[in-house]
Amino acid sequence: MDWLQVTLLALIQGLTEFLPISSSAHLILPSQLLGWEDQGLAFDVGVHVGTLSAVMLYFRKDIAAMIGAWLNSLRGRQSTEGWLAWYVAFATIPAVAFGLAINDVIDVYGRSILVIAGTTLIFGALLWWADKSRTEVRSLEKITFKDAMIIGVAQAVALIPGTSRSGITITAALMLGLERQAAARFSFLLSIPVILGAGLLKGKELVETGTDAQWVMVIGGAVIAAVSAFSCIHLFLKWLDRIGMMPFVIYRLALGVALLAVYFTL
């Protein structure tokens, strides 16, 4: 890898991890269009650490309140933050179960450009429908266990490349009547255990296989991913009510068409 690759791939990871536009759809394009080789396991771990650091730093007050409230809930003192912590934990289970069940199948059949193009287009259209028909009658404090589990199942579907984890969880939350801000915030909070789990698995694999990675580039990629992810979360939440989901829908549809063009011209 050179620094151009490090910078571009880290930016892609940081920006697309939290925007509803699918990171897998973007990460496949440089390798297909520019002929870049796989960036390596160490780099994957580094950018995961970067994006995890960004979301935890941005929601540090929420996380601290949820952890404190969760500990209090074990003593029988329930609160909104405590229930939210439980909901995030339980809503993570479908993604874990789904990942263990079909991860090998996805690795074999799910990473083609055609599959990613199809899911980018289909779930982009679904995001448009959910935003267009939204009711926005409930805040984050009004989320229920049933809501959390439905959103958790939606997150499990995002293991299929091109779906977009943030895209499908926000879609599900909007369909359930949550406000845009509530949908996005719950999606981001729900990403924390998933990114942490993925990072730990990759880290375990890295320890077992060893590496000859250029650690300066790995650390540089982690920093770039963290800064871009933090900025992305902040701007997305700031502009969400003003711009809605339509810009991301249009972008997804254009990206899906571009991927189809790449597939049929290769």
PDB file of N, CA and C in Angstrom, residues 49-93:
ATOM      1  N   VAL A  49     -10.839   0.119  14.475  1.00  0.00           N
ATOM      2  CA  VAL A  49     -10.522   0.830  15.721  1.00  0.00           C
ATOM      3  C   VAL A  49     -10.815   2.319  15.565  1.00  0.00           C
ATOM      4  N   GLY A  50     -10.489   2.877  14.407  1.00  0.00           N
ATOM      5  CA  GLY A  50     -10.736   4.290  14.162  1.00  0.00           C
ATOM      6  C   GLY A  50     -12.214   4.644  14.199  1.00  0.00           C
ATOM      7  N   THR A  51     -13.049   3.872  13.474  1.00  0.00           N
ATOM      8  CA  THR A  51     -14.480   4.182  13.447  1.00  0.00           C
ATOM      9  C   THR A  51     -15.138   3.928  14.804  1.00  0.00           C
ATOM     10  N   LEU A  52     -14.686   2.884  15.496  1.00  0.00           N
ATOM     11  CA  LEU A  52     -15.219   2.615  16.840  1.00  0.00           C
ATOM     12  C   LEU A  52     -14.879   3.755  17.795  1.00  0.00           C
ATOM     13  N   SER A  53     -13.642   4.230  17.732  1.00  0.00           N
ATOM     14  CA  SER A  53     -13.231   5.349  18.586  1.00  0.00           C
ATOM     15  C   SER A  53     -14.077   6.581  18.308  1.00  0.00           C
ATOM     16  N   ALA A  54     -14.385   6.820  17.033  1.00  0.00           N
ATOM     17  CA  ALA A  54     -15.164   8.003  16.655  1.00  0.00           C
ATOM     18  C   ALA A  54     -16.562   7.969  17.243  1.00  0.00           C
ATOM     19  N   VAL A  55     -17.270   6.845  17.067  1.00  0.00           N
ATOM     20  CA  VAL A  55     -18.656   6.782  17.537  1.00  0.00           C
ATOM     21  C   VAL A  55     -18.723   6.779  19.064  1.00  0.00           C
ATOM     22  N   MET A  56     -17.744   6.152  19.707  1.00  0.00           N
ATOM     23  CA  MET A  56     -17.746   6.142  21.175  1.00  0.00           C
ATOM     24  C   MET A  56     -17.398   7.517  21.738  1.00  0.00           C
ATOM     25  N   LEU A  57     -16.513   8.226  21.066  1.00  0.00           N
ATOM     26  CA  LEU A  57     -16.175   9.573  21.507  1.00  0.00           C
ATOM     27  C   LEU A  57     -17.360  10.519  21.323  1.00  0.00           C
ATOM     28  N   TYR A  58     -18.037  10.398  20.185  1.00  0.00           N
ATOM     29  CA  TYR A  58     -19.158  11.300  19.916  1.00  0.00           C
ATOM     30  C   TYR A  58     -20.304  11.072  20.904  1.00  0.00           C
ATOM     31  N   PHE A  59     -20.575   9.816  21.222  1.00  0.00           N
ATOM     32  CA  PHE A  59     -21.696   9.501  22.114  1.00  0.00           C
ATOM     33  C   PHE A  59     -21.214   9.157  23.527  1.00  0.00           C
ATOM     34  N   ARG A  60     -20.076   9.716  23.919  1.00  0.00           N
ATOM     35  CA  ARG A  60     -19.482   9.360  25.206  1.00  0.00           C
ATOM     36  C   ARG A  60     -20.417   9.644  26.379  1.00  0.00           C
ATOM     37  N   LYS A  61     -21.138  10.759  26.346  1.00  0.00           N
ATOM     38  CA  LYS A  61     -22.058  11.088  27.443  1.00  0.00           C
ATOM     39  C   LYS A  61     -23.231  10.113  27.483  1.00  0.00           C
ATOM     40  N   ASP A  62     -23.750   9.786  26.310  1.00  0.00           N
ATOM     41  CA  ASP A  62     -24.858   8.818  26.244  1.00  0.00           C
ATOM     42  C   ASP A  62     -24.406   7.453  26.736  1.00  0.00           C
ATOM     43  N   ILE A  63     -23.206   7.043  26.315  1.00  0.00           N
ATOM     44  CA  ILE A  63     -22.693   5.733  26.707  1.00  0.00           C
ATOM     45  C   ILE A  63     -22.478   5.666  28.217  1.00  0.00           C
ATOM     46  N   ALA A  64     -21.885   6.728  28.785  1.00  0.00           N
ATOM     47  CA  ALA A  64     -21.660   6.757  30.228  1.00  0.00           C
ATOM     48  C   ALA A  64     -22.979   6.682  30.987  1.00  0.00           C
ATOM     49  N   ALA A  65     -23.978   7.435  30.517  1.00  0.00           N
ATOM     50  CA  ALA A  65     -25.290   7.424  31.174  1.00  0.00           C
ATOM     51  C   ALA A  65     -25.948   6.049  31.056  1.00  0.00           C
ATOM     52  N   MET A  66     -25.816   5.417  29.879  1.00  0.00           N
ATOM     53  CA  MET A  66     -26.428   4.105  29.671  1.00  0.00           C
ATOM     54  C   MET A  66     -25.755   3.031  30.530  1.00  0.00           C
ATOM     55  N   ILE A  67     -24.424   3.080  30.639  1.00  0.00           N
ATOM     56  CA  ILE A  67     -23.715   2.099  31.454  1.00  0.00           C
ATOM     57  C   ILE A  67     -24.100   2.255  32.926  1.00  0.00           C
ATOM     58  N   GLY A  68     -24.126   3.511  33.399  1.00  0.00           N
ATOM     59  CA  GLY A  68     -24.513   3.763  34.785  1.00  0.00           C
ATOM     60  C   GLY A  68     -25.934   3.314  35.066  1.00  0.00           C
ATOM     61  N   ALA A  69     -26.848   3.627  34.130  1.00  0.00           N
ATOM     62  CA  ALA A  69     -28.249   3.245  34.306  1.00  0.00           C
ATOM     63  C   ALA A  69     -28.423   1.730  34.221  1.00  0.00           C
ATOM     64  N   TRP A  70     -27.629   1.084  33.342  1.00  0.00           N
ATOM     65  CA  TRP A  70     -27.701  -0.376  33.235  1.00  0.00           C
ATOM     66  C   TRP A  70     -27.262  -1.039  34.544  1.00  0.00           C
ATOM     67  N   LEU A  71     -26.189  -0.528  35.143  1.00  0.00           N
ATOM     68  CA  LEU A  71     -25.737  -1.069  36.431  1.00  0.00           C
ATOM     69  C   LEU A  71     -26.806  -0.859  37.504  1.00  0.00           C
ATOM     70  N   ASN A  72     -27.449   0.299  37.474  1.00  0.00           N
ATOM     71  CA  ASN A  72     -28.531   0.551  38.425  1.00  0.00           C
ATOM     72  C   ASN A  72     -29.713  -0.388  38.201  1.00  0.00           C
ATOM     73  N   SER A  73     -29.955  -0.729  36.922  1.00  0.00           N
ATOM     74  CA  SER A  73     -31.080  -1.621  36.620  1.00  0.00           C
ATOM     75  C   SER A  73     -30.858  -3.009  37.217  1.00  0.00           C
ATOM     76  N   LEU A  74     -29.591  -3.405  37.362  1.00  0.00           N
ATOM     77  CA  LEU A  74     -29.295  -4.693  37.984  1.00  0.00           C
ATOM     78  C   LEU A  74     -29.648  -4.683  39.463  1.00  0.00           C
ATOM     79  N   ARG A  75     -29.760  -3.481  40.029  1.00  0.00           N
ATOM     80  CA  ARG A  75     -30.164  -3.336  41.431  1.00  0.00           C
ATOM     81  C   ARG A  75     -31.657  -3.037  41.556  1.00  0.00           C
ATOM     82  N   GLY A  76     -32.361  -3.113  40.420  1.00  0.00           N
ATOM     83  CA  GLY A  76     -33.805  -2.902  40.441  1.00  0.00           C
ATOM     84  C   GLY A  76     -34.239  -1.475  40.238  1.00  0.00           C
ATOM     85  N   ARG A  77     -33.304  -0.590  39.905  1.00  0.00           N
ATOM     86  CA  ARG A  77     -33.649   0.827  39.689  1.00  0.00           C
ATOM     87  C   ARG A  77     -33.665   1.089  38.185  1.00  0.00           C
ATOM     88  N   GLN A  78     -34.865   1.075  37.602  1.00  0.00           N
ATOM     89  CA  GLN A  78     -35.016   1.211  36.162  1.00  0.00           C
ATOM     90  C   GLN A  78     -35.105   2.673  35.731  1.00  0.00           C
ATOM     91  N   SER A  79     -34.627   2.941  34.511  1.00  0.00           N
ATOM     92  CA  SER A  79     -34.696   4.279  33.932  1.00  0.00           C
ATOM     93  C   SER A  79     -34.694   4.148  32.411  1.00  0.00           C
ATOM     94  N   THR A  80     -34.972   5.251  31.731  1.00  0.00           N
ATOM     95  CA  THR A  80     -34.988   5.233  30.268  1.00  0.00           C
ATOM     96  C   THR A  80     -33.632   4.815  29.708  1.00  0.00           C
ATOM     97  N   GLU A  81     -32.538   5.373  30.259  1.00  0.00           N
ATOM     98  CA  GLU A  81     -31.199   5.033  29.770  1.00  0.00           C
ATOM     99  C   GLU A  81     -30.868   3.565  30.029  1.00  0.00           C
ATOM    100  N   GLY A  82     -31.346   3.037  31.149  1.00  0.00           N
ATOM    101  CA  GLY A  82     -31.107   1.636  31.464  1.00  0.00           C
ATOM    102  C   GLY A  82     -31.800   0.708  30.484  1.00  0.00           C
ATOM    103  N   TRP A  83     -33.065   1.024  30.187  1.00  0.00           N
ATOM    104  CA  TRP A  83     -33.787   0.219  29.204  1.00  0.00           C
ATOM    105  C   TRP A  83     -33.118   0.318  27.834  1.00  0.00           C
ATOM    106  N   LEU A  84     -32.638   1.508  27.478  1.00  0.00           N
ATOM    107  CA  LEU A  84     -31.980   1.690  26.183  1.00  0.00           C
ATOM    108  C   LEU A  84     -30.728   0.823  26.087  1.00  0.00           C
ATOM    109  N   ALA A  85     -29.979   0.739  27.175  1.00  0.00           N
ATOM    110  CA  ALA A  85     -28.790  -0.116  27.195  1.00  0.00           C
ATOM    111  C   ALA A  85     -29.171  -1.581  26.977  1.00  0.00           C
ATOM    112  N   TRP A  86     -30.230  -2.029  27.648  1.00  0.00           N
ATOM    113  CA  TRP A  86     -30.700  -3.402  27.452  1.00  0.00           C
ATOM    114  C   TRP A  86     -31.144  -3.621  26.009  1.00  0.00           C
ATOM    115  N   TYR A  87     -31.852  -2.644  25.439  1.00  0.00           N
ATOM    116  CA  TYR A  87     -32.345  -2.772  24.066  1.00  0.00           C
ATOM    117  C   TYR A  87     -31.189  -2.896  23.070  1.00  0.00           C
ATOM    118  N   VAL A  88     -30.150  -2.099  23.257  1.00  0.00           N
ATOM    119  CA  VAL A  88     -28.983  -2.183  22.366  1.00  0.00           C
ATOM    120  C   VAL A  88     -28.340  -3.570  22.466  1.00  0.00           C
ATOM    121  N   ALA A  89     -28.243  -4.082  23.697  1.00  0.00           N
ATOM    122  CA  ALA A  89     -27.638  -5.400  23.888  1.00  0.00           C
ATOM    123  C   ALA A  89     -28.461  -6.494  23.211  1.00  0.00           C
ATOM    124  N   PHE A  90     -29.765  -6.501  23.455  1.00  0.00           N
ATOM    125  CA  PHE A  90     -30.617  -7.541  22.882  1.00  0.00           C
ATOM    126  C   PHE A  90     -30.733  -7.409  21.365  1.00  0.00           C
ATOM    127  N   ALA A  91     -30.761  -6.172  20.860  1.00  0.00           N
ATOM    128  CA  ALA A  91     -30.894  -5.958  19.416  1.00  0.00           C
ATOM    129  C   ALA A  91     -29.640  -6.373  18.656  1.00  0.00           C
ATOM    130  N   THR A  92     -28.543  -6.574  19.351  1.00  0.00           N
ATOM    131  CA  THR A  92     -27.300  -7.029  18.717  1.00  0.00           C
ATOM    132  C   THR A  92     -27.318  -8.532  18.460  1.00  0.00           C
ATOM    133  N   ILE A  93     -28.137  -9.257  19.207  1.00  0.00           N
ATOM    134  CA  ILE A  93     -28.144 -10.728  19.120  1.00  0.00           C
ATOM    135  C   ILE A  93     -28.478 -11.239  17.718  1.00  0.00           C
TER     136      ILE A  93
END
